[in-house]
PDB file of C-alpha atoms and ligand atoms in Angstrom:
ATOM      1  CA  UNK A   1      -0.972   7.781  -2.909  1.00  0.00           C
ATOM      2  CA  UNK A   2       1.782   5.803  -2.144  1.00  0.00           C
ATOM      3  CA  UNK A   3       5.333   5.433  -4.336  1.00  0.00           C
ATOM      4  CA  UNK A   4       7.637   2.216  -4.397  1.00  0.00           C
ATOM      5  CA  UNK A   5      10.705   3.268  -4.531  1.00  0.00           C
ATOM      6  CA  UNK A   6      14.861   1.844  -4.178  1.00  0.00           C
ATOM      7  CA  UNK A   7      16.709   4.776  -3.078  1.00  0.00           C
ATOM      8  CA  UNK A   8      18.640   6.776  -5.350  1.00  0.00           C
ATOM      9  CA  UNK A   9      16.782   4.544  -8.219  1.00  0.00           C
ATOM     10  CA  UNK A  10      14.931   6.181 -10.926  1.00  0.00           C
ATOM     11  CA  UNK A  11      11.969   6.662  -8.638  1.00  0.00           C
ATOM     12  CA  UNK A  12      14.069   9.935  -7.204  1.00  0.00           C
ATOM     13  CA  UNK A  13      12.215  11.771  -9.391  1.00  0.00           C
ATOM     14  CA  UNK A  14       8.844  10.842  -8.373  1.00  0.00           C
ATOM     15  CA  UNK A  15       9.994  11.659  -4.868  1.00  0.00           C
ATOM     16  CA  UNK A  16      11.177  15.018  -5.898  1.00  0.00           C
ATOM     17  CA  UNK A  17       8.029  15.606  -8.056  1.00  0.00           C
ATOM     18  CA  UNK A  18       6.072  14.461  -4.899  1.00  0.00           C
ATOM     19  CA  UNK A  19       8.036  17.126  -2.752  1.00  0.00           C
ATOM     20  CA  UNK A  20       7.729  19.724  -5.491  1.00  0.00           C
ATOM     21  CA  UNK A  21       3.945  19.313  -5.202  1.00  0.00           C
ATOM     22  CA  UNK A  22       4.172  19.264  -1.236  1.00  0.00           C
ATOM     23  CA  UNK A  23       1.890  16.138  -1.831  1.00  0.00           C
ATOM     24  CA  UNK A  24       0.712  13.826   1.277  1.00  0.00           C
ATOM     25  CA  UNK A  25       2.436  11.043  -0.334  1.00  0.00           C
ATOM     26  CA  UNK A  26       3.329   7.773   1.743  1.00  0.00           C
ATOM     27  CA  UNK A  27       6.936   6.222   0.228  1.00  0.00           C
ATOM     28  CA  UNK A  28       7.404   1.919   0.684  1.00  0.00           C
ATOM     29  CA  UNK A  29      11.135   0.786   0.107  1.00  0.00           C
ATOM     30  CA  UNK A  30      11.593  -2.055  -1.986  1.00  0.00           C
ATOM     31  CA  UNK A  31      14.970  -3.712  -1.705  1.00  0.00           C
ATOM     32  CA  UNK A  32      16.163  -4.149  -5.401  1.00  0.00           C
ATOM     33  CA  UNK A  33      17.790  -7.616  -4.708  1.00  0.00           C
ATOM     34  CA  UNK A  34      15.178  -9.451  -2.338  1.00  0.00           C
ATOM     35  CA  UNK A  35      12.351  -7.669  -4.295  1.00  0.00           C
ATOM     36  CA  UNK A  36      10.752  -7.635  -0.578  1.00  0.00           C
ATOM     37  CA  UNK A  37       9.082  -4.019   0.262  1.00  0.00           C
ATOM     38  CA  UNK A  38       9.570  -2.924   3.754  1.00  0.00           C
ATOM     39  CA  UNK A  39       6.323  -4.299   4.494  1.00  0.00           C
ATOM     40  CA  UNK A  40       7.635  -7.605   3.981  1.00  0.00           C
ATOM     41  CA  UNK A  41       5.336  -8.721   0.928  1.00  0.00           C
ATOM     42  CA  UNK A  42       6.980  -9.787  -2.920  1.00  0.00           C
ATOM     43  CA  UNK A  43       7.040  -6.603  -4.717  1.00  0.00           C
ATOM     44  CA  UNK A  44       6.779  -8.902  -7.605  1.00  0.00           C
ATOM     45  CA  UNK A  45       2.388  -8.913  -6.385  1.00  0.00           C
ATOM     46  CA  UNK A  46       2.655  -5.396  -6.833  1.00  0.00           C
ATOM     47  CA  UNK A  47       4.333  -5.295 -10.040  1.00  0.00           C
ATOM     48  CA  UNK A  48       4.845  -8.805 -11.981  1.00  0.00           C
ATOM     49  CA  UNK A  49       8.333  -6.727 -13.114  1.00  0.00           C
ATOM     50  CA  UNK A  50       9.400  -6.207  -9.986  1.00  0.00           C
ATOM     51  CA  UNK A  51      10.452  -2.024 -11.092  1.00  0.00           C
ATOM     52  CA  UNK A  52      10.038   0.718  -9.363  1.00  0.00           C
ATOM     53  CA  UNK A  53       8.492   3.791  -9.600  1.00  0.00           C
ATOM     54  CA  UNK A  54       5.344   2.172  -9.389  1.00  0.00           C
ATOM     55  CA  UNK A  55       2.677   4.258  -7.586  1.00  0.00           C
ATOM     56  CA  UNK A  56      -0.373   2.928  -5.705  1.00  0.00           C
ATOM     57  CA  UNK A  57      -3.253   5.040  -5.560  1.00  0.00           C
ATOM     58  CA  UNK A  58      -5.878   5.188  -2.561  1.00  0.00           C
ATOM     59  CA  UNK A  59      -8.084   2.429  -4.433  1.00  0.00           C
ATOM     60  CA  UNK A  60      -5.579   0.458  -4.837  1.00  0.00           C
ATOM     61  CA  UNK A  61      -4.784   0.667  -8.497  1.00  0.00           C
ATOM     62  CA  UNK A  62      -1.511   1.084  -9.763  1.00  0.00           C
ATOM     63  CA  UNK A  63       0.756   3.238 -12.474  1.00  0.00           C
ATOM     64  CA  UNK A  64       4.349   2.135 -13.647  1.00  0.00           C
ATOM     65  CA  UNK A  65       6.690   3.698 -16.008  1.00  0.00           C
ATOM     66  CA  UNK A  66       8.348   6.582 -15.024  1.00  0.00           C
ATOM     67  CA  UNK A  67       7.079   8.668 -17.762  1.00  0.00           C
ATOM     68  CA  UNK A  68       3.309   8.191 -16.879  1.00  0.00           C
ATOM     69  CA  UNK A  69       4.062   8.121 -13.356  1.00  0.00           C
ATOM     70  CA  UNK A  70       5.975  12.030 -13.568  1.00  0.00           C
ATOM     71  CA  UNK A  71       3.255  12.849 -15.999  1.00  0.00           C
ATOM     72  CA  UNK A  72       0.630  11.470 -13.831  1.00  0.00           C
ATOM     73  CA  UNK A  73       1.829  13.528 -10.294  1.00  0.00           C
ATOM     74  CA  UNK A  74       1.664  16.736 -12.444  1.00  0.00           C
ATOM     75  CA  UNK A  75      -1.413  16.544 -13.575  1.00  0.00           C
ATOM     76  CA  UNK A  76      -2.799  15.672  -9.609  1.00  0.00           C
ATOM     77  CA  UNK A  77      -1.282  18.537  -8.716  1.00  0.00           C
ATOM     78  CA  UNK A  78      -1.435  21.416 -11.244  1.00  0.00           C
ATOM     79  CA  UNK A  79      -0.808  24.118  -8.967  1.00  0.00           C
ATOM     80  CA  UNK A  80       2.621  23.177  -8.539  1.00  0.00           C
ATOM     81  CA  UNK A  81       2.989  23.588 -12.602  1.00  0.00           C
ATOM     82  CA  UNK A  82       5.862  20.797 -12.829  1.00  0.00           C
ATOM     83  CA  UNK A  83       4.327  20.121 -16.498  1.00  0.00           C
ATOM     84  CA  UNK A  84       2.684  22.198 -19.471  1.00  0.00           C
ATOM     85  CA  UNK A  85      -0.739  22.600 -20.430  1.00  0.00           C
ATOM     86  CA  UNK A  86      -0.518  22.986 -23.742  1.00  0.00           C
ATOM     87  CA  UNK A  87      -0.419  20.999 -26.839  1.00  0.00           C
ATOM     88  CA  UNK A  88       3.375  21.990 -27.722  1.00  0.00           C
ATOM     89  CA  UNK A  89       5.001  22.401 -24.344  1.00  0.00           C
ATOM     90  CA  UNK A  90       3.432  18.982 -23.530  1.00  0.00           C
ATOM     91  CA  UNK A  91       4.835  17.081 -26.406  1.00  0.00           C
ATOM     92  CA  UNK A  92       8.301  18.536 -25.708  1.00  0.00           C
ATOM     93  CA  UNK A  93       7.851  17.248 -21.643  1.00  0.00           C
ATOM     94  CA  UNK A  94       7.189  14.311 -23.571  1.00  0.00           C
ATOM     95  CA  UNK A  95       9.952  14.592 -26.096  1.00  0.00           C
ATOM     96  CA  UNK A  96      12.167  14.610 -23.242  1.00  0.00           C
ATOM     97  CA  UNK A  97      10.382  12.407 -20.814  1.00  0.00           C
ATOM     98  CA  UNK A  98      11.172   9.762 -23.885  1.00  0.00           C
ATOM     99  CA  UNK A  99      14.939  10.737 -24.327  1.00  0.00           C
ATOM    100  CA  UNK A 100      16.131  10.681 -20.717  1.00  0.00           C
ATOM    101  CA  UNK A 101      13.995   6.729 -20.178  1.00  0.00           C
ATOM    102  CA  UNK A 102      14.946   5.332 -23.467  1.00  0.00           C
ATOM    103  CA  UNK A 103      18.272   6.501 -24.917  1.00  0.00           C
ATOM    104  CA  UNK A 104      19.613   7.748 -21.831  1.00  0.00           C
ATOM    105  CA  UNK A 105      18.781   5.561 -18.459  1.00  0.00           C
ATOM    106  CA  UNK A 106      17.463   2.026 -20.231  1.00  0.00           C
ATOM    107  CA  UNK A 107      19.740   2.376 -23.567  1.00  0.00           C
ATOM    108  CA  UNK A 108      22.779   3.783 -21.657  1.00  0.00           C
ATOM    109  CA  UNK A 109      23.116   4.309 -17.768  1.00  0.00           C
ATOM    110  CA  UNK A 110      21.905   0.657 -17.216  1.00  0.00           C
ATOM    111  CA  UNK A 111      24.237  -1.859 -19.187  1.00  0.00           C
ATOM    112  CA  UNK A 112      27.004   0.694 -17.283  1.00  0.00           C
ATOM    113  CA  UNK A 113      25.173  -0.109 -13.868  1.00  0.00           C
ATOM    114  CA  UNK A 114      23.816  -3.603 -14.306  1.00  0.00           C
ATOM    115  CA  UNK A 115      26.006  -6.578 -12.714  1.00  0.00           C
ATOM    116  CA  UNK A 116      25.150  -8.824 -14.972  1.00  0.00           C
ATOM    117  CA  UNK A 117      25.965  -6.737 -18.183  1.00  0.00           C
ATOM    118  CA  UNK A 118      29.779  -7.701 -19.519  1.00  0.00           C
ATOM    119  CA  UNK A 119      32.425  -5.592 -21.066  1.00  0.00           C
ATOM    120  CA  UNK A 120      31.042  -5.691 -24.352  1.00  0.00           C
ATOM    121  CA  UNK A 121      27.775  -4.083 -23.566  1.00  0.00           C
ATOM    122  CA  UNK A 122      29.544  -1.721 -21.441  1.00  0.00           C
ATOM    123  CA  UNK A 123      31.752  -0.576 -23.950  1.00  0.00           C
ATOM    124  CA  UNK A 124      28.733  -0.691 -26.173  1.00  0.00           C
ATOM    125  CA  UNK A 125      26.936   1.928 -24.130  1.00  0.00           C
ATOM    126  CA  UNK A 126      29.424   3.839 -23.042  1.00  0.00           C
ATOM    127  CA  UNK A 127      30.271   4.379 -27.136  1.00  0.00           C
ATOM    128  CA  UNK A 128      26.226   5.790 -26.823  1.00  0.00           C
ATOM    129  CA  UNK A 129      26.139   7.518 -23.861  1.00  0.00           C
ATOM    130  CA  UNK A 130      28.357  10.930 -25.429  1.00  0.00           C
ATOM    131  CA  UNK A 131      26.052  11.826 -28.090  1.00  0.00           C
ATOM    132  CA  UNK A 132      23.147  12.190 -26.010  1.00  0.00           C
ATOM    133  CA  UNK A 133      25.052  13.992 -23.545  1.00  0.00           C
ATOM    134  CA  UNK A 134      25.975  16.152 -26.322  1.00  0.00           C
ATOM    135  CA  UNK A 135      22.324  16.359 -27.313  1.00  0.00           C
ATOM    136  CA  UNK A 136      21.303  17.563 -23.750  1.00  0.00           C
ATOM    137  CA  UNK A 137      23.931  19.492 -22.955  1.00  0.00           C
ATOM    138  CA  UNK A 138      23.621  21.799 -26.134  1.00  0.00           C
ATOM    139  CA  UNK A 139      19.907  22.298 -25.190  1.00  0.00           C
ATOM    140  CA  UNK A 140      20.882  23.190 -21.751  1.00  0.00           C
ATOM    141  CA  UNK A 141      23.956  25.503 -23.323  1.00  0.00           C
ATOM    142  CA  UNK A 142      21.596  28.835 -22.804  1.00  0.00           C
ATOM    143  CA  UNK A 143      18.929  27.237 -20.248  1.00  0.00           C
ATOM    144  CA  UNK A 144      18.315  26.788 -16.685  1.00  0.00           C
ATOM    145  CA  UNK A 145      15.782  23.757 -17.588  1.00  0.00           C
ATOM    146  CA  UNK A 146      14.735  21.659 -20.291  1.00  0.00           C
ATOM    147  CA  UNK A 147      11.373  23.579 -20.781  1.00  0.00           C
ATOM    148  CA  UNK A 148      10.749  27.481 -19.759  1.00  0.00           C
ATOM    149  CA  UNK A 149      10.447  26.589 -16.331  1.00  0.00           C
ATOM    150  CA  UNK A 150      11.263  23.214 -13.942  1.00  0.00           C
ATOM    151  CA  UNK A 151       9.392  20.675 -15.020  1.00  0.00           C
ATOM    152  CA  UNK A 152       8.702  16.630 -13.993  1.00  0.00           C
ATOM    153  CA  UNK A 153      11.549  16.118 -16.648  1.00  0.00           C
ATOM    154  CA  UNK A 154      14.214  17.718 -15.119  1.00  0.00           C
ATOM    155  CA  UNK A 155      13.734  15.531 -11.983  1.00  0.00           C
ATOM    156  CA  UNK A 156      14.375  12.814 -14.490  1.00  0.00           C
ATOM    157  CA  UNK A 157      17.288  13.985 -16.084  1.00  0.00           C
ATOM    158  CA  UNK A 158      18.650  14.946 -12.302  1.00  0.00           C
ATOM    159  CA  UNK A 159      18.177  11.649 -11.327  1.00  0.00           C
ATOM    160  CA  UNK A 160      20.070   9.756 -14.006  1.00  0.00           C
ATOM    161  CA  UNK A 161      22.772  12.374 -14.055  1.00  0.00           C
ATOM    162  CA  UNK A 162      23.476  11.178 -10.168  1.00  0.00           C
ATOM    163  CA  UNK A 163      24.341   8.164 -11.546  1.00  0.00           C
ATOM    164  CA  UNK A 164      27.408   9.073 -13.515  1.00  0.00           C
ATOM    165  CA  UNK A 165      28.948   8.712 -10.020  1.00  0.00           C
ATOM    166  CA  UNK A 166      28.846   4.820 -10.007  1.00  0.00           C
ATOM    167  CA  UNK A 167      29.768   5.044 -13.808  1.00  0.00           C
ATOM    168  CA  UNK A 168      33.508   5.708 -15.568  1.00  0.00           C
ATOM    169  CA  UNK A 169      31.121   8.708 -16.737  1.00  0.00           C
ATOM    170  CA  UNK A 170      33.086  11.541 -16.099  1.00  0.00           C
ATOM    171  CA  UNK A 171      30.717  14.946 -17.221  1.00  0.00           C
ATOM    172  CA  UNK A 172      33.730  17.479 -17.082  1.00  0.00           C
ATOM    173  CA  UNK A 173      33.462  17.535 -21.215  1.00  0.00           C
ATOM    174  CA  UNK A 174      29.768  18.761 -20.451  1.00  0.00           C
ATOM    175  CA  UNK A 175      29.814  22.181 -18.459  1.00  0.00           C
ATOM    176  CA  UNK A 176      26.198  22.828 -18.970  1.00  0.00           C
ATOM    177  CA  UNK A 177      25.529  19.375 -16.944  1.00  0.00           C
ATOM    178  CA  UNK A 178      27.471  20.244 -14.250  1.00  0.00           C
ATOM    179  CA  UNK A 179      26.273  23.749 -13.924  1.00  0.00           C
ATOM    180  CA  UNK A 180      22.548  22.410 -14.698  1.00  0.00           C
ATOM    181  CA  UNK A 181      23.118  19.459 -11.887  1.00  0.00           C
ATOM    182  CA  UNK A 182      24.347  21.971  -8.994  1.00  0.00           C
ATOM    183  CA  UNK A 183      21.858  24.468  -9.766  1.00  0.00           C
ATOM    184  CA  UNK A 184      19.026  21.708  -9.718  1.00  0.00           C
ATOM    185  CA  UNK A 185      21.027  20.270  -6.197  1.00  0.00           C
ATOM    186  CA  UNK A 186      20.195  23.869  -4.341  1.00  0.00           C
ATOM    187  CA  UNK A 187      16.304  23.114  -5.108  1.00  0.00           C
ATOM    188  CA  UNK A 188      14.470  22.425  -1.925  1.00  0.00           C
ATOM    189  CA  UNK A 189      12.490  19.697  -3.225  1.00  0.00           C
ATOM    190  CA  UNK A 190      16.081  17.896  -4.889  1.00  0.00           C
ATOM    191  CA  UNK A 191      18.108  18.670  -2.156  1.00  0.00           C
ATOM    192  CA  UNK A 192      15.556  16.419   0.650  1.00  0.00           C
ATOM    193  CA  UNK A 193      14.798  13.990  -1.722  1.00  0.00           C
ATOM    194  CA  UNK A 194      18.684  13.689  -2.623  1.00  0.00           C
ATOM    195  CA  UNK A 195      19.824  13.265   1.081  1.00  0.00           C
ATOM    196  CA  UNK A 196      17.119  11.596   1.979  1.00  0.00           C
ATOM    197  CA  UNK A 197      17.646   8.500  -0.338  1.00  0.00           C
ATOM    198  CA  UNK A 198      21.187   9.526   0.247  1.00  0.00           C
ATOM    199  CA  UNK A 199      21.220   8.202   3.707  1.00  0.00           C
ATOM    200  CA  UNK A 200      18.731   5.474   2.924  1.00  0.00           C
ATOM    201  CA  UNK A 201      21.329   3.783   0.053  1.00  0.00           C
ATOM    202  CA  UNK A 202      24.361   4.325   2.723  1.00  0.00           C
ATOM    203  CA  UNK A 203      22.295   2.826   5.566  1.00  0.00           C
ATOM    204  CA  UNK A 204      21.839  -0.343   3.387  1.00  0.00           C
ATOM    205  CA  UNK A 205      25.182  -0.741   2.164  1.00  0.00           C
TER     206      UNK A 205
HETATM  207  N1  GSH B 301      10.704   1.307 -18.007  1.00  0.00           N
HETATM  208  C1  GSH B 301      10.700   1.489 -16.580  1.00  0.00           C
HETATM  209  C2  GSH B 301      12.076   1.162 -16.046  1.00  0.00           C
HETATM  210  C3  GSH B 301      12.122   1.272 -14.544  1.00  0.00           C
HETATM  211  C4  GSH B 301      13.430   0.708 -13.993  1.00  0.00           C
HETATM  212  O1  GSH B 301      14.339   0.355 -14.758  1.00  0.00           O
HETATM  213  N2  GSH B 301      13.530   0.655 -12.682  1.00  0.00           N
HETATM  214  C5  GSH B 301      14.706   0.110 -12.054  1.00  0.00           C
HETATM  215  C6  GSH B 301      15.299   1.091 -11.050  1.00  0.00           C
HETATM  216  S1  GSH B 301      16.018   2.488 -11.850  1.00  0.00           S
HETATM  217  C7  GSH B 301      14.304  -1.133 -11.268  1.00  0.00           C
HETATM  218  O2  GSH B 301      13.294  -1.145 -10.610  1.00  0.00           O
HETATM  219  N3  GSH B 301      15.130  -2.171 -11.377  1.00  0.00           N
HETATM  220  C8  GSH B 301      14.921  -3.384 -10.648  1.00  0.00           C
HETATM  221  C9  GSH B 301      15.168  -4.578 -11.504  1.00  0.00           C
HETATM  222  O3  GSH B 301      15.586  -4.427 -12.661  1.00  0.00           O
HETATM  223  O4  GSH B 301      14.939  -5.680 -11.021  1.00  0.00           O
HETATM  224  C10 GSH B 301      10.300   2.907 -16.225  1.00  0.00           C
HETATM  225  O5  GSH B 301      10.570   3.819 -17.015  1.00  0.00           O
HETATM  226  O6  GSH B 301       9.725   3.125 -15.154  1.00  0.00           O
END
């Protein structure tokens, strides 16, 4: 299979789910402002949105959406356990899956990250962005992940907590997200996908 990613974009976490599994997984760049992949074609042929993670399997079709792509890789590769089996642990993966892509990275982290969005929606999601962080943090108060053990949605929430960095997010008031972020940093499979893209986002600046 082969991912689409823009480095240190949400598609970290399919590249850290993809390392987690120890997958043979081919990666294609895809510059965010060109929409070209590193291949040259319009990533807009691949998908008419033109967002990645979008994942091409060895047939040639094609999943989108991070929550069905992270949901997707953990089913493919069950030995590495990165989601539940069973009908309650998998609606909370889902629960969370939801949280982190709606009210969190779409509903909050992008108006702070987008260009084109003005002060008002800035201020507008930065007024939204506490109380989920309150939400998350108080489940993460007693935990070392969001479920019993690391799971495709703490890649996720990793992910979009890197982001605070290009934000006037500050996560001090938030212990447990600090604590949960270096803890998650000292994973193998975060800590290559991390510099990798890392390097890649540098490189290109
Ligand atoms: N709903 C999509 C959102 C994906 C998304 O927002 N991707 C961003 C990167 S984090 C993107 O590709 N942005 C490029 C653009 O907006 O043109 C999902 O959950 O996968």
């Amino acid at each position: 299979m082969k991912l689409y990613f823009s480095p240190l974009a949400c598609s970290l976490a399919t590249r850290i789910a993809l390392y987690e599994a120890e997958a043979d997984a081919q990666f294609e760049e895809v510059d965010p402002k060109t929409k070209r992949t590193a291949s040259g074609r319009d990533f807009r042929e691949i998908h008419a949105l033109g967002l990645v993670p979008t994942l091409e399997l060895a047939d040639g079709s094609r999943l989108t959406e991070n929550a069905a792509v992270l949901q997707y890789v953990a089913r493919q590769y069950p030995e590495a356990s990165l989601a539940p089996t069973d009908a309650w642990g998998l609606a909370q993966l889902q629960q969370w899956l939801c949280f982190i892509g709606t009210e969190l990275h779409k509903a909050s982290f992008m108006p702070l990250l987008s260009a084109q969005a003005g002060p008002d929606a800035k201020n507008y999601a930065l007024g939204l962005v506490g109380s989920g962080l309150n939400w998350v943090a108080e489940h993460l108060q007693d935990r070392e992940f969001l479920l019993e053990r690391f799971s495709v949605a703490d890649a996720y929430l990793f992910t979009i907590l890197n982001w605070t960095q290009a934000t006037p997010i500050d996560l001090k008031p938030w212990p447990a997200l600090l604590e949960y972020q270096s803890r998650l940093r000292r994973r193998p499979s975060v800590e290559r996908a991390l510099r990798e893209e890392q390097e890649m986002y540098r490189r290109e600046r």
